[in-house]
Tab-separated table of C-alpha atoms in Angstrom:
chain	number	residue	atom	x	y	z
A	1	UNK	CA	47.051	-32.493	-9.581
A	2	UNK	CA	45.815	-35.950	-10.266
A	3	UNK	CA	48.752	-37.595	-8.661
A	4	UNK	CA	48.624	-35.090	-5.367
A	5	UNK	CA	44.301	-35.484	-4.670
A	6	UNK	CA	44.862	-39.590	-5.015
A	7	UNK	CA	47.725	-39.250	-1.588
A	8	UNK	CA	47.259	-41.024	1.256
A	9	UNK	CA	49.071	-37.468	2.739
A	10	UNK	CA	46.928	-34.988	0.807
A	11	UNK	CA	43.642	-37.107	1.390
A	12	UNK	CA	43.966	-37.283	5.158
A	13	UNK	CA	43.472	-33.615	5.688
A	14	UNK	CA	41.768	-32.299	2.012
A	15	UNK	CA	45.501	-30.347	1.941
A	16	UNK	CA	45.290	-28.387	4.529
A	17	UNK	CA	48.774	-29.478	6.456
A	18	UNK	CA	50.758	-28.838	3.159
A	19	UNK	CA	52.897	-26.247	2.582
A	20	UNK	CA	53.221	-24.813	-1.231
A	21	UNK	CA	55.713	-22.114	-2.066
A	22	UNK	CA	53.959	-19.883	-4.700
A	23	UNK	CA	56.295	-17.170	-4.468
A	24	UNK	CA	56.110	-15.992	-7.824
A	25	UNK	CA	52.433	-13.647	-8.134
A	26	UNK	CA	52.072	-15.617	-10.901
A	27	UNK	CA	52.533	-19.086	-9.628
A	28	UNK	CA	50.330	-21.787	-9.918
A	29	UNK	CA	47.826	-19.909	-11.385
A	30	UNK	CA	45.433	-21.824	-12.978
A	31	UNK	CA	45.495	-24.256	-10.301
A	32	UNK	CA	45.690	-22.145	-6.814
A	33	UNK	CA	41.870	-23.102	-6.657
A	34	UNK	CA	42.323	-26.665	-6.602
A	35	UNK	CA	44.669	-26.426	-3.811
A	36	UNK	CA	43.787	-23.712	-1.649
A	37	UNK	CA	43.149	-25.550	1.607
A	38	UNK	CA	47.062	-26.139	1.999
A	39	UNK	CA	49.506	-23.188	3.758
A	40	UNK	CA	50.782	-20.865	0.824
A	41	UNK	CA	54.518	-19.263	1.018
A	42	UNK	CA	53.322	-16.435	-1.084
A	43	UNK	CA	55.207	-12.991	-1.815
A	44	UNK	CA	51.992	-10.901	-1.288
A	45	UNK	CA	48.136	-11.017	-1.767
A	46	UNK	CA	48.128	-8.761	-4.802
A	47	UNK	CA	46.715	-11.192	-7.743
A	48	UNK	CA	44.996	-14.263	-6.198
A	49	UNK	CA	41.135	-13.622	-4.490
A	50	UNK	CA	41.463	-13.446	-0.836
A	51	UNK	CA	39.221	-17.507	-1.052
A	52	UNK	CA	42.350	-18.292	-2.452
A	53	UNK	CA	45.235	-16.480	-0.380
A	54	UNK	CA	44.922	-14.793	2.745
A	55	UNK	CA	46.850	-13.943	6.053
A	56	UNK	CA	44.921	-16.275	7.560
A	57	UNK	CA	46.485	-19.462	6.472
A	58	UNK	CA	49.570	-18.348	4.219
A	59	UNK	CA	52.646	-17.000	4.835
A	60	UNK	CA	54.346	-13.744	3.445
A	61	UNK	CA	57.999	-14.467	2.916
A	62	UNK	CA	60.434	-12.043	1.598
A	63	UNK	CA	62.045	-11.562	-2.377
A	64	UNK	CA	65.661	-12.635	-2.059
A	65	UNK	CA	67.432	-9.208	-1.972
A	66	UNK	CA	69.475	-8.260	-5.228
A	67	UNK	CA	72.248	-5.827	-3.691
A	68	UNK	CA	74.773	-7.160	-1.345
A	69	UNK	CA	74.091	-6.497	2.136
A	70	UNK	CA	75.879	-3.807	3.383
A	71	UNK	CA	78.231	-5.629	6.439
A	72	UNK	CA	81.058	-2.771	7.218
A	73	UNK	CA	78.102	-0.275	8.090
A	74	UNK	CA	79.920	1.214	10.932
A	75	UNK	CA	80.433	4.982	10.501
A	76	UNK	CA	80.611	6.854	13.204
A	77	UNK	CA	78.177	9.284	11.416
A	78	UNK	CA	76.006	7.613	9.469
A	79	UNK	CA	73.356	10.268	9.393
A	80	UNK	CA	75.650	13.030	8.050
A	81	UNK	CA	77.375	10.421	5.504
A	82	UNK	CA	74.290	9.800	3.576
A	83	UNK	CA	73.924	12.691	1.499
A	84	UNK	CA	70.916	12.015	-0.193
A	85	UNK	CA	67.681	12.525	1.778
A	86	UNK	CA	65.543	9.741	-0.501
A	87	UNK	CA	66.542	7.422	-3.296
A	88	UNK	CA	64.344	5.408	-5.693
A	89	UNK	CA	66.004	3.876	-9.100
A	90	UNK	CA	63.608	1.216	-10.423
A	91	UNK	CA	61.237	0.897	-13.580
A	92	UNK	CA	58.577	3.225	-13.466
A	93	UNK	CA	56.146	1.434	-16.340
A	94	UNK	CA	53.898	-0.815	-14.450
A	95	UNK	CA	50.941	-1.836	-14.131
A	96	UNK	CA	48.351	-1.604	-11.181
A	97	UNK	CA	49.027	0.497	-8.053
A	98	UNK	CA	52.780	0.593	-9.799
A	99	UNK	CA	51.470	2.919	-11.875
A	100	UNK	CA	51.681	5.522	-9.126
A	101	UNK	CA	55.508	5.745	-9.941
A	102	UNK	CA	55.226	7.825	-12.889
A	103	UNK	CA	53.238	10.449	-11.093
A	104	UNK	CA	56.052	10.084	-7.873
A	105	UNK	CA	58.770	10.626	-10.830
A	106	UNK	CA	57.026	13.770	-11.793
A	107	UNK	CA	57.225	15.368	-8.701
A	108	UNK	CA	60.380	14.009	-7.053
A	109	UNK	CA	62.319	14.560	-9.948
A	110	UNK	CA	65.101	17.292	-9.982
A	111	UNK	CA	64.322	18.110	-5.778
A	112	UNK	CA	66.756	19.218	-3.880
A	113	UNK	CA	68.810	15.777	-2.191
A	114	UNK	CA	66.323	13.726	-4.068
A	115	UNK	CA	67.343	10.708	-6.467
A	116	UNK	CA	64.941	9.483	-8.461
A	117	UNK	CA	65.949	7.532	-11.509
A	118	UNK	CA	63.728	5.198	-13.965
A	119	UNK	CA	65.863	2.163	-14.932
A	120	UNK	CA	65.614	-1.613	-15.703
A	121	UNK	CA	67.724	-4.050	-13.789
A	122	UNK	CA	71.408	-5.208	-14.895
A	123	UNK	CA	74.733	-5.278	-13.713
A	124	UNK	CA	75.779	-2.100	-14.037
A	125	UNK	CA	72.141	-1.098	-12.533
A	126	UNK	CA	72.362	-3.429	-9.251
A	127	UNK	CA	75.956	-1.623	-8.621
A	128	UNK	CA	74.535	1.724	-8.846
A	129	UNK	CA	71.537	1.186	-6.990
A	130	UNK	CA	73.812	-0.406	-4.392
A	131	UNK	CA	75.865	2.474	-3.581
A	132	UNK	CA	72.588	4.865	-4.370
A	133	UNK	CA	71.054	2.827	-1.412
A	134	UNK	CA	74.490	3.310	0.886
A	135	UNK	CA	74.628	6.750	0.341
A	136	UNK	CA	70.677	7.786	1.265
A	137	UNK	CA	68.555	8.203	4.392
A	138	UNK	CA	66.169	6.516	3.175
A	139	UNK	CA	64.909	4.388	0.082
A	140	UNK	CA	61.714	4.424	-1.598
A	141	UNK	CA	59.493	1.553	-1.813
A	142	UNK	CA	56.351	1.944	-3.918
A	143	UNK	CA	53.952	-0.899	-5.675
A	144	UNK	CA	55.389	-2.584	-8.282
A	145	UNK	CA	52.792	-4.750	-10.492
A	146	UNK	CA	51.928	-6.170	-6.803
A	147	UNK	CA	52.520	-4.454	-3.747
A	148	UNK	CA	56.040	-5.929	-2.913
A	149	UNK	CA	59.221	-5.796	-4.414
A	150	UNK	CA	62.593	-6.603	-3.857
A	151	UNK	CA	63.264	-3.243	-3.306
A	152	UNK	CA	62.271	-3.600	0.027
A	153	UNK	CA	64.445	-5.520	0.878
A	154	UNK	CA	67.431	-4.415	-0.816
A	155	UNK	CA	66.936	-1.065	1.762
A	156	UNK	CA	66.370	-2.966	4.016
A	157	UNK	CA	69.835	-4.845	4.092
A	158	UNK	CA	71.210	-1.576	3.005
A	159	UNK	CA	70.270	-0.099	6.128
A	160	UNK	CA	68.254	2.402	4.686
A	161	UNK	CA	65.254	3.336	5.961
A	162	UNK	CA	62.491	2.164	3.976
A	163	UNK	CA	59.916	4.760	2.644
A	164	UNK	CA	56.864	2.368	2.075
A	165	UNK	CA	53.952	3.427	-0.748
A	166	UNK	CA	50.570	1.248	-0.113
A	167	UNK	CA	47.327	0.975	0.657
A	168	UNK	CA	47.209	-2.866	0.644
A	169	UNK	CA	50.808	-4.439	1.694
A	170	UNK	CA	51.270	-7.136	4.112
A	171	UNK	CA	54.724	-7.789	5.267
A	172	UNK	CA	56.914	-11.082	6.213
A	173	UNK	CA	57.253	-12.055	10.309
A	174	UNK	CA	54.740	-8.862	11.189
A	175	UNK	CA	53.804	-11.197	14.075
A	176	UNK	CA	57.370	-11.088	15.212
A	177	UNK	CA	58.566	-7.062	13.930
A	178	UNK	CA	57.294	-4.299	14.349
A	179	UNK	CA	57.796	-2.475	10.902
A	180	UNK	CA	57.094	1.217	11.977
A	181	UNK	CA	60.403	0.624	14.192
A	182	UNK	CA	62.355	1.154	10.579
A	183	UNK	CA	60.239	2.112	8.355
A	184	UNK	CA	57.774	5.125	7.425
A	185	UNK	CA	54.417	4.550	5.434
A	186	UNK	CA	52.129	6.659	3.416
A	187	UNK	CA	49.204	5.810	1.248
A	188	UNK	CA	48.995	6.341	-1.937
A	189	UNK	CA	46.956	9.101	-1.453
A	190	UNK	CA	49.561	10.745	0.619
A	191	UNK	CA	52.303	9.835	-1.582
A	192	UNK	CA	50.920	11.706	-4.357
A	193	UNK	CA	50.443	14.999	-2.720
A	194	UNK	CA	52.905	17.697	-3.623
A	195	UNK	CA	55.534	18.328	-0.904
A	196	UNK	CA	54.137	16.271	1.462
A	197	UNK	CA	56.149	13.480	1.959
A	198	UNK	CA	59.178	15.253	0.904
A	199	UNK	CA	58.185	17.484	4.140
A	200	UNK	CA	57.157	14.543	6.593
A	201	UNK	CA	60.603	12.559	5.773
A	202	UNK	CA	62.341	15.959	6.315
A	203	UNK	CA	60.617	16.259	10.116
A	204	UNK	CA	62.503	13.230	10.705
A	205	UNK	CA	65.261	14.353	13.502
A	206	UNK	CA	68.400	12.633	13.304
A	207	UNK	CA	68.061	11.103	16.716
A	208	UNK	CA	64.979	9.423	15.249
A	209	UNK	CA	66.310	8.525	12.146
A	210	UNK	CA	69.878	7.123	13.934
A	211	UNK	CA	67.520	4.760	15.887
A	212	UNK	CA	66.095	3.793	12.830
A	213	UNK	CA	69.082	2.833	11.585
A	214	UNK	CA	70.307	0.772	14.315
A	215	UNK	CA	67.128	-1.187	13.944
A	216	UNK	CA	68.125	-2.366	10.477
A	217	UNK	CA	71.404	-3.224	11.771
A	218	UNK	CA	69.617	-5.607	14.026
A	219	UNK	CA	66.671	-7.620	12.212
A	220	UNK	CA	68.462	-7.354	8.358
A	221	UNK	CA	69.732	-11.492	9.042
A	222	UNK	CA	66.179	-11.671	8.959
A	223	UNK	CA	65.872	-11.422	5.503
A	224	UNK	CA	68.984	-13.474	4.474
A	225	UNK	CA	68.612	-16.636	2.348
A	226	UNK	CA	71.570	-19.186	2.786
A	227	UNK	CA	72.073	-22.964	2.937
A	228	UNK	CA	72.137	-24.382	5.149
A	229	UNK	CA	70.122	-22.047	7.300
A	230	UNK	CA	70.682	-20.671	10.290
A	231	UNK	CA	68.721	-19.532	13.186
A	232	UNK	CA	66.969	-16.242	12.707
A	233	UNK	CA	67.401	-16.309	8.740
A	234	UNK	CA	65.014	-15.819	6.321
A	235	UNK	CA	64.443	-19.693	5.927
A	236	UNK	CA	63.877	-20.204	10.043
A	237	UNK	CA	62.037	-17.391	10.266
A	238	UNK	CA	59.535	-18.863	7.377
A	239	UNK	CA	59.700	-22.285	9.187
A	240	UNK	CA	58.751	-20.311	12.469
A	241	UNK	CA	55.644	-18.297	10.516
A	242	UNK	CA	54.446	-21.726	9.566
A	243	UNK	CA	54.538	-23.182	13.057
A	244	UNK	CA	52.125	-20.194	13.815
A	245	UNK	CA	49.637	-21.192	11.622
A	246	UNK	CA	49.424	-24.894	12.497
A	247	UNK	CA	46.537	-24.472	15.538
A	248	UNK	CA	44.478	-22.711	12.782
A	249	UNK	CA	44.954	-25.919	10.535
A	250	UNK	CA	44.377	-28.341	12.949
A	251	UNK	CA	41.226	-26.324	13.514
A	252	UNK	CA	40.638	-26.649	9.931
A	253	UNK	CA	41.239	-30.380	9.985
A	254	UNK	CA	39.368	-31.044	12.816
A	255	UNK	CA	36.089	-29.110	11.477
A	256	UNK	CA	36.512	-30.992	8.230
A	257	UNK	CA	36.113	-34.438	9.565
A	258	UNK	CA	32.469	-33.525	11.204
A	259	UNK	CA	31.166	-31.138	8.500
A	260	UNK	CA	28.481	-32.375	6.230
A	261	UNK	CA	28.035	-29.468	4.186
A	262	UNK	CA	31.524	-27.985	2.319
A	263	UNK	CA	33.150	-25.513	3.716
A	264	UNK	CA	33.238	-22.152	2.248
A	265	UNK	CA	36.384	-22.481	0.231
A	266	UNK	CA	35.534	-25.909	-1.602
């Protein structure tokens, strides 16, 4: 911290034209404070006080996804070849909103075209979530210890649609997709009321649900990670969420040089 405050770079603008990937909820923690003028490439805004993170100045980026992504999707059916109507298999002990999963396990445990397992992550695990994921409609997605998992995004380049659970998610590149093109939310509230997302997800007509899925054919090289990167990837599309918050750092800069009382994050 020493070293960073005494640069010429950081000194010119208090910070607020760097970029710090704090991806981990936990990174950084004890000293986010000191630095949270500069652009954060954060996961979600679960832990850290909205002074310290917001959607104002940071950037959500995605979690890397764990299952491969599924490239020979091309069945001339894929609505009747998915067998299972929703699929979850992820720890259910956590802590927070997460904590809703136990009470989802209760009831979507043992329903008809349901799967609904409670398991850790390994090798055996990522292969059978894999196929779980290739086989279902769609894939549940509630709050982990923070809102956002990986899970998301292993439906998501599973091309299954995602079944989000939140009250208080924010999403990577919102400015540039439109998530209720292939996905379907419910609070938590909703989530937890017998039968009734089971029903809503049911509703779904397979014209609907087809479009869906062509969706996630279309924006899942979105949320690739590769080097080096290519246009449209995950990386690019972080580079291009950054460029959208530079004229509210200039602003930033540009107030900072005439203030002469602190601003309200200092």
């Amino acid at each position: 911290m020493d070293f960073l405050q005494k640069s010429e770079h950081w000194k010119r603008s208090a910070g607020r034209d760097h970029v710090i990937p704090m991806h981990h909820p936990n990174a950084f923690r004890r000293y986010r404070e000191k630095v949270n003028a500069a652009i954060f490439i954060v996961a979600d805004f679960g832990r850290p006080p909205p002074t310290v993170s917001n959607l104002r100045k940071d950037v959500v980026a995605p979690y890397a996804h764990v299952v491969e992504t599924f490239e020979a999707d091309d069945i001339s059916d894929p609505y009747e070849s998915r067998t299972t109507l929703l699929f979850f298999r992820g720890r259910t002990d956590r802590k927070d909103d997460g904590k809703d999963r136990q009470q989802m396990k209760d009831m979507l445990s043992g329903q008809k075209d349901v799967v609904f397992e409670a398991a850790g992550i390994s090798g055996k695990g990522v292969n059978e979530s894999t196929n779980g994921m290739r086989l279902s409609k769609f894939c549940l997605h509630p709050a982990g210890d923070t809102p956002s998992s990986c899970r998301l995004f292993d439906a998501i380049v599973s091309h299954c649609v995602p079944v989000i659970v939140s009250d208080r998610i924010e999403l990577p590149f919102e400015d540039e997709l439109d998530y209720t093109e292939f996905s379907i939310f419910f609070s938590r509230e909703e989530a937890k009321k017998e039968g009734y997302m089971l029903d809503q997800l049911r509703s779904v007509s397979k014209a609907r649900w087809v479009e869906m899925w062509g969706y996630l054919k279309k924006i899942s090289h979105h949320f690739e990670y590769q080097y080096p990167p290519k246009k449209g990837d995950a990386v690019n599309m972080i580079w291009r969420e950054v460029k959208h918050k530079l004229p509210a750092t200039q602003l930033d800069v540009h107030r900072n040089r005439r203030l002469k009382v602190p601003d309200w994050w200092r």
